[in-house]
mmCIF file of C-alpha atoms in Angstrom:
data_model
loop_
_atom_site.group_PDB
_atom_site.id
_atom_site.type_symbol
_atom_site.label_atom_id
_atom_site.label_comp_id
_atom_site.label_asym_id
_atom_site.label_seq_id
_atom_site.Cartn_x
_atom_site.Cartn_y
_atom_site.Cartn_z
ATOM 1 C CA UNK A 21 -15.858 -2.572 4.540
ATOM 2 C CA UNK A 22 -14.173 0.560 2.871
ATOM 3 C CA UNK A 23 -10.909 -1.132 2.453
ATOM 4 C CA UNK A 24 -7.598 1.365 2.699
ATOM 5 C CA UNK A 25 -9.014 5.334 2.575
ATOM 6 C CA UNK A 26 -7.195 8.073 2.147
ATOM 7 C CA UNK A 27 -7.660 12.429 2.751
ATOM 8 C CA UNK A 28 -7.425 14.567 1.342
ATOM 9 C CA UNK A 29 -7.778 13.418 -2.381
ATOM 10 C CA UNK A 30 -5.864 16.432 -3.226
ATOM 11 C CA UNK A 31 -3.579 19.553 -2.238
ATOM 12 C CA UNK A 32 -1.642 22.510 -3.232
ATOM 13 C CA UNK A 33 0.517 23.909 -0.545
ATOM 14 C CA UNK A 34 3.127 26.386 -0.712
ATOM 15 C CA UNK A 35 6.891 25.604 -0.017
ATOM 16 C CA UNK A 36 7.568 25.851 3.529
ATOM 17 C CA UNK A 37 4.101 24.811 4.784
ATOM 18 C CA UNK A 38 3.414 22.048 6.583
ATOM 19 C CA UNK A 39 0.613 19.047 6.097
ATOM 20 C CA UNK A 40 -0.501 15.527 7.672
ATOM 21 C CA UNK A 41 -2.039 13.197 5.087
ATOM 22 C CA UNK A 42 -4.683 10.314 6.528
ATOM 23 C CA UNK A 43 -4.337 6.726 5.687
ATOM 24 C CA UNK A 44 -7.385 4.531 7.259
ATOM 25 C CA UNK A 45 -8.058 0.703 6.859
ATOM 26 C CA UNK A 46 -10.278 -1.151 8.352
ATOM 27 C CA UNK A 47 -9.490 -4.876 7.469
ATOM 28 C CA UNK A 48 -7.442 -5.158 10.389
ATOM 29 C CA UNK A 49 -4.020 -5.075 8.415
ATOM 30 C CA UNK A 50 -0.823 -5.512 10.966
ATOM 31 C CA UNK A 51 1.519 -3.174 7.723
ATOM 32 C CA UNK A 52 0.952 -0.328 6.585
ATOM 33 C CA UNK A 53 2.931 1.679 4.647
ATOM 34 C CA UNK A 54 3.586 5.269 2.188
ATOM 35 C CA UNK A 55 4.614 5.421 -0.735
ATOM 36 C CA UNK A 56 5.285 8.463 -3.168
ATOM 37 C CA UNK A 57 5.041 7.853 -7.080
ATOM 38 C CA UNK A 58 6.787 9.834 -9.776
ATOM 39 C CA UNK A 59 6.179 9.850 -13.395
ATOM 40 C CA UNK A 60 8.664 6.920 -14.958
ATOM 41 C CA UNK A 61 9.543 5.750 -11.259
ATOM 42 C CA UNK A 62 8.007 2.746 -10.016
ATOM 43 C CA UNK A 63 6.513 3.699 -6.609
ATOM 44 C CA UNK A 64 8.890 4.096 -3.588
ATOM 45 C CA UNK A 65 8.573 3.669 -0.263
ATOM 46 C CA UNK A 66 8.509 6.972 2.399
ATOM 47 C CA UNK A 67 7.751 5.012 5.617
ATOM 48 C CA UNK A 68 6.417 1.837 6.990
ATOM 49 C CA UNK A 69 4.757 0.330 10.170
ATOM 50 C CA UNK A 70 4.860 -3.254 11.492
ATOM 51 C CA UNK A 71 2.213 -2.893 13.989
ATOM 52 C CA UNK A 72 0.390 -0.199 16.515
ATOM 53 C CA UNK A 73 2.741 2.332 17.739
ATOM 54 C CA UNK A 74 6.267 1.269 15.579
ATOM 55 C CA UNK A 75 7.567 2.989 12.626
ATOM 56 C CA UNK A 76 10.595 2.718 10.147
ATOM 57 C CA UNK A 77 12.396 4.511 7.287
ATOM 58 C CA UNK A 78 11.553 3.190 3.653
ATOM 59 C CA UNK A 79 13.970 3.915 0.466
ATOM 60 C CA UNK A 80 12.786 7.567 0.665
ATOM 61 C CA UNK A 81 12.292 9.119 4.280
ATOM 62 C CA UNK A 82 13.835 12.329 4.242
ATOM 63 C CA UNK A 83 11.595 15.290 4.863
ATOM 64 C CA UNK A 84 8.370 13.413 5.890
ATOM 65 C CA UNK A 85 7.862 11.506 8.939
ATOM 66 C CA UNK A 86 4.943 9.132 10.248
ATOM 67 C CA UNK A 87 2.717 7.865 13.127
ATOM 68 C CA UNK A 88 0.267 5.156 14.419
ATOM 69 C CA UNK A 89 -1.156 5.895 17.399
ATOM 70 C CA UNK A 90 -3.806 3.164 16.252
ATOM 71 C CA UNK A 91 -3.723 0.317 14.402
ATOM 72 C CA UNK A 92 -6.144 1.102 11.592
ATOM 73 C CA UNK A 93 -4.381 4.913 11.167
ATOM 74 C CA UNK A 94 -1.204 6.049 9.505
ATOM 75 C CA UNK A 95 -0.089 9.564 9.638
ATOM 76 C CA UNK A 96 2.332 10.980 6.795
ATOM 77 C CA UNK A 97 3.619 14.079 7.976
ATOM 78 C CA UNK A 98 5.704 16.735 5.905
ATOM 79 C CA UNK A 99 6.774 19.351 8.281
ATOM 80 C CA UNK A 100 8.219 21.813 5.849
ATOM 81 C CA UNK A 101 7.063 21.223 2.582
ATOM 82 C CA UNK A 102 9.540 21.579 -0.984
ATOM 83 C CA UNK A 103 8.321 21.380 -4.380
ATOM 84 C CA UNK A 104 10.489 18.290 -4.751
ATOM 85 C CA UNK A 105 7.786 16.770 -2.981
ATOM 86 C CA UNK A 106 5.363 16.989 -5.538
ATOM 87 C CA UNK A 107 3.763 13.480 -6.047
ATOM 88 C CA UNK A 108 1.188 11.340 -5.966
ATOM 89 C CA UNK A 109 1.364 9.201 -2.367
ATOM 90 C CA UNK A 110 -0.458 6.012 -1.809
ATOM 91 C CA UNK A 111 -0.903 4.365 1.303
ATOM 92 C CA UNK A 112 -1.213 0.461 1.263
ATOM 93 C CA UNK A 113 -1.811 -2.404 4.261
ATOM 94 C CA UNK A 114 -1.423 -5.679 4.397
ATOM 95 C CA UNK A 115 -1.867 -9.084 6.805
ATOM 96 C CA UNK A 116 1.208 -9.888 8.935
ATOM 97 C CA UNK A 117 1.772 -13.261 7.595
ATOM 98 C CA UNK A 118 0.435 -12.546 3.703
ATOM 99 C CA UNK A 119 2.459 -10.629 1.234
ATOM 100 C CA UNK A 120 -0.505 -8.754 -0.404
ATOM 101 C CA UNK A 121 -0.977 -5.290 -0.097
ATOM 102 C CA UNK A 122 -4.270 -3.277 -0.713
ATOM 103 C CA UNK A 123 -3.822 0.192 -1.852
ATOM 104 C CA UNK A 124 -5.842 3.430 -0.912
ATOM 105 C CA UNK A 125 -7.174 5.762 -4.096
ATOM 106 C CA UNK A 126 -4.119 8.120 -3.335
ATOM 107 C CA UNK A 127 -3.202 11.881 -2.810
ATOM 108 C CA UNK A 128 -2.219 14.236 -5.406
ATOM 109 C CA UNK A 129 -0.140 16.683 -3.471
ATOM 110 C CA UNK A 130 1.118 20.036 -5.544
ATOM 111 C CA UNK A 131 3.843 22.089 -3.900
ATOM 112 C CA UNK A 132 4.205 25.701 -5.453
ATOM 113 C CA UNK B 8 20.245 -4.085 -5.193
ATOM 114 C CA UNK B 9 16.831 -5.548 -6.329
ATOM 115 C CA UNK B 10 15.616 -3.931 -9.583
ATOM 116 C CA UNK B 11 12.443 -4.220 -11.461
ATOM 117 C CA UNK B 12 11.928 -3.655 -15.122
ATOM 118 C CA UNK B 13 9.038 -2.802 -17.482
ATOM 119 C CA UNK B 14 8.832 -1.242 -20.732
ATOM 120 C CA UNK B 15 7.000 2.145 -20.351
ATOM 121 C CA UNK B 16 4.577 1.582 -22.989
ATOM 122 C CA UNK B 17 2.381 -1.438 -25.353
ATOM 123 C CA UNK B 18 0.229 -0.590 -27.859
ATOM 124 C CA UNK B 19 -2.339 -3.278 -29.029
ATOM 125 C CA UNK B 20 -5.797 -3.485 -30.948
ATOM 126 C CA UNK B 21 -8.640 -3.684 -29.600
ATOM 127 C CA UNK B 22 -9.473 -7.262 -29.651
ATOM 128 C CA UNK B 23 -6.137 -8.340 -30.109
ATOM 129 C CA UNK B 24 -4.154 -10.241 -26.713
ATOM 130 C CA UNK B 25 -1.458 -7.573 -24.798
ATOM 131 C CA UNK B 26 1.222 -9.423 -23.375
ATOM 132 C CA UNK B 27 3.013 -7.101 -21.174
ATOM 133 C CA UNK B 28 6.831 -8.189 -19.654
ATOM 134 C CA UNK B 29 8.874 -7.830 -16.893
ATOM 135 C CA UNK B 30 12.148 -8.900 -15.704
ATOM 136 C CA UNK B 31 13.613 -8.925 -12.363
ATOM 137 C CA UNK B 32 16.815 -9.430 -10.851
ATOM 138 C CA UNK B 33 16.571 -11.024 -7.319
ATOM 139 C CA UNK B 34 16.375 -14.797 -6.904
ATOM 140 C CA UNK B 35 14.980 -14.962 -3.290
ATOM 141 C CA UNK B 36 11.248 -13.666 -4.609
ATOM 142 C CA UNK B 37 8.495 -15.153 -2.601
ATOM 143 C CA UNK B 38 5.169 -13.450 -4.509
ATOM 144 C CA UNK B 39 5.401 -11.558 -7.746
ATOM 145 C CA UNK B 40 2.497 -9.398 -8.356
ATOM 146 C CA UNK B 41 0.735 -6.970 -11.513
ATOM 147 C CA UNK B 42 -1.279 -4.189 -10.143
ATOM 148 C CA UNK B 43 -3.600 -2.095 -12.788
ATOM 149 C CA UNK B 44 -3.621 1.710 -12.272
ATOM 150 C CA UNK B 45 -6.364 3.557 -14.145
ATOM 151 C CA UNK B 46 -6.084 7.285 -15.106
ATOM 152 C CA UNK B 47 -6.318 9.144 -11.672
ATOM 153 C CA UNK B 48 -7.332 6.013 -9.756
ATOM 154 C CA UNK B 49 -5.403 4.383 -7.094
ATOM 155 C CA UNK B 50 -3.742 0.748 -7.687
ATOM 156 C CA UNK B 51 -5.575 -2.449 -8.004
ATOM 157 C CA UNK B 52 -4.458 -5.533 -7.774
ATOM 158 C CA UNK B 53 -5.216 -7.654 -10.768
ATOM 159 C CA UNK B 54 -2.906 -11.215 -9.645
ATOM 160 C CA UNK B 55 -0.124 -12.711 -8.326
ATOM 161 C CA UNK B 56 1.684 -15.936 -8.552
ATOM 162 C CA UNK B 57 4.044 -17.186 -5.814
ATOM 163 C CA UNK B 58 7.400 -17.944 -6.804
ATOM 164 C CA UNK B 59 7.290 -21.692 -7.105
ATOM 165 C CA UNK B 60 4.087 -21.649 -10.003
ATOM 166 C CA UNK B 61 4.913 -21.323 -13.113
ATOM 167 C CA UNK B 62 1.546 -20.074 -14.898
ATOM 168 C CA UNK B 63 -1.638 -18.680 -13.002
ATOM 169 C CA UNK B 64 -4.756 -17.973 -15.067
ATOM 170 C CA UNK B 65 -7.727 -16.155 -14.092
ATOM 171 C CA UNK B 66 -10.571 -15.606 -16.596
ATOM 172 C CA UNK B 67 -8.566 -13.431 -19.120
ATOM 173 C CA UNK B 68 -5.369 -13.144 -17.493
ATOM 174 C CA UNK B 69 -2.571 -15.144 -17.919
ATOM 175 C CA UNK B 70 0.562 -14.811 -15.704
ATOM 176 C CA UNK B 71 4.032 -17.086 -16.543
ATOM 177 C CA UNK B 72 7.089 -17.164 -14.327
ATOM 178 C CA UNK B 73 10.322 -17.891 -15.955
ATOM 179 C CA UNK B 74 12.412 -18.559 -12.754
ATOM 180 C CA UNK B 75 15.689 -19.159 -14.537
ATOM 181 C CA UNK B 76 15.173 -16.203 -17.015
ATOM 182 C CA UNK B 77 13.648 -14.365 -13.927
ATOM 183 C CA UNK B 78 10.820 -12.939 -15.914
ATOM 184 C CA UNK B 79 7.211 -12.865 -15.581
ATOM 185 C CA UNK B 80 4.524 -11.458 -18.289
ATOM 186 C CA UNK B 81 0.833 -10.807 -17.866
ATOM 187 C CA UNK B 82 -0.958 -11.774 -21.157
ATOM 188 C CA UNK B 83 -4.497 -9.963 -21.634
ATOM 189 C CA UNK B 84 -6.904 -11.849 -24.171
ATOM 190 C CA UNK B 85 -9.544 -10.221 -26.114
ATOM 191 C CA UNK B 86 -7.815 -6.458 -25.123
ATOM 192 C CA UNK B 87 -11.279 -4.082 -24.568
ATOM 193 C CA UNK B 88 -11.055 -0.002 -23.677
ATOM 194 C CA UNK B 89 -11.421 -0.656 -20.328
ATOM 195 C CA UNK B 90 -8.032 -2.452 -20.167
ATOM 196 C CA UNK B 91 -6.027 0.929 -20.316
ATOM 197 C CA UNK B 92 -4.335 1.787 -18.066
ATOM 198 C CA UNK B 93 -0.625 1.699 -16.293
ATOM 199 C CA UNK B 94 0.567 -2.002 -15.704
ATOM 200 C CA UNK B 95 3.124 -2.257 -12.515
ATOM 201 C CA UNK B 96 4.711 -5.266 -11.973
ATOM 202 C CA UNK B 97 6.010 -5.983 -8.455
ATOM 203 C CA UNK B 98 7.435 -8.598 -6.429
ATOM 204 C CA UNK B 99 8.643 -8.961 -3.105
ATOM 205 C CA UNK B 100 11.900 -11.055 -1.821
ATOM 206 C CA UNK B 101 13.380 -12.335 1.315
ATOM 207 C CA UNK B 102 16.328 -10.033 0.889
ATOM 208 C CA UNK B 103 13.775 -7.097 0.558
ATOM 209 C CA UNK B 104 12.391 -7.887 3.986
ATOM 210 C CA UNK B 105 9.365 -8.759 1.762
ATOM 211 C CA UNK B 106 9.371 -4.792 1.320
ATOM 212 C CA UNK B 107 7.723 -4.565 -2.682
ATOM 213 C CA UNK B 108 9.841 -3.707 -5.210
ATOM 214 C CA UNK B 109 8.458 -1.757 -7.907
ATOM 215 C CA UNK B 110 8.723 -1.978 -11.837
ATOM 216 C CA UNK B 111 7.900 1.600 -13.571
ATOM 217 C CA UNK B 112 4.880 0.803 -14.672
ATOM 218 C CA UNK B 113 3.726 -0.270 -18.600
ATOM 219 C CA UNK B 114 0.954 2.113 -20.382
ATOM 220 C CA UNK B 115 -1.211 -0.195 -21.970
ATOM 221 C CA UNK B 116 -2.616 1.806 -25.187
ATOM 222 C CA UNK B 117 -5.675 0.657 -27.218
ATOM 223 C CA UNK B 118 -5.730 1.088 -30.631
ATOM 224 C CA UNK B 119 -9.180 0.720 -32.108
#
């Protein structure tokens, strides 16, 4: 039981390129979500999924956009990276009917 | 709007107990939670309490809900190196669509 995984670990892209970052759980979570944390921000929310195959916006959508074609997978997409994107993200599940969520070891994503 | 807050940083002895704060603003919280976030690590969570406790203890932590002051603290006794790290304190509400809401995080810093 791995838990929530995430790859890469880490990247450095240029502005303008484009990237998919990997969530993976395999507890069987319902939610799943993205979030992106900032130095002196608590963590904010990109995107979110309630289930296999649905998707919504979080506090911070713009720029990135998301997929689960399966249940234990959750795609973060940037399609034209900007150094404002610059972050640490974390992808996190949860049960449908408990509030916990169990967080993956994150990405450290550098745009230049 | 929900809001979360945390100081940024504690410094304790080692030894000594941290007591680390936070105060929110909503009323309809269901679950208010501390995750632990070592250097380059992902986030852990430590505990939780559900809105209608008032204290929670587990082995050396200590979590107390004020409900009418709307503030919760995690108290860490016998503070050892291992206990630094980045405190976030989060909660989620009914108004939230049980979405977390995220305090900035506390840096717990141990003085030997």
């Amino acid at each position: 039981n791995a838990g929530v995984t995430q790859t890469p670990k880490f990247r450095v892209l240029k502005t303008g390129q484009s990237m998919t970052l990997l969530c993976a759980q395999d507890m069987n979570h319902e939610y799943m979500y993205w979030y992106r944390q900032d130095p002196g921000m608590g963590l904010r929310l990109i995107h979110y999924s309630v289930g296999e195959g649905t998707t919504a916006k979080g506090e911070v959508p713009d720029g990135y956009n998301v997929s689960r074609l399966k249940k234990q997978n959750f795609l973060l997409g940037l399609e034209s990276a900007a150094p404002s994107q610059t972050s640490v993200y974390f992808c996190a599940s949860r049960e449908a009917h408990r509030d916990t969520q169990y967080f993956g070891p994150g990405t450290r994503l550098t745009v230049l | 709007g929900e809001d979360v807050e945390q100081s940024l940083f504690l410094s304790v002895r080692e030894g000594d107990s941290s007591v680390i704060n936070c105060t929110y603003t909503d009323s309809s919280s269901t679950y208010l939670y501390w995750y632990k976030q070592e250097p380059g690590a992902g986030l852990q969570l430590l505990t939780y309490i559900f809105s209608n406790m008032d204290m929670k203890q587990d082995q050396r932590l200590t979590v107390l809900l004020n409900k009418k002051d709307k503030h919760l603290s995690l108290r860490i006794a016998d503070t050892q190196t291992g206990d630094s790290a980045i405190y976030f304190c989060a909660e989620t509400t009914v108004d939230s669509n049980y979405q977390l809401i995220w305090g900035a995080g506390t840096k717990l810093i141990i003085k030997p």
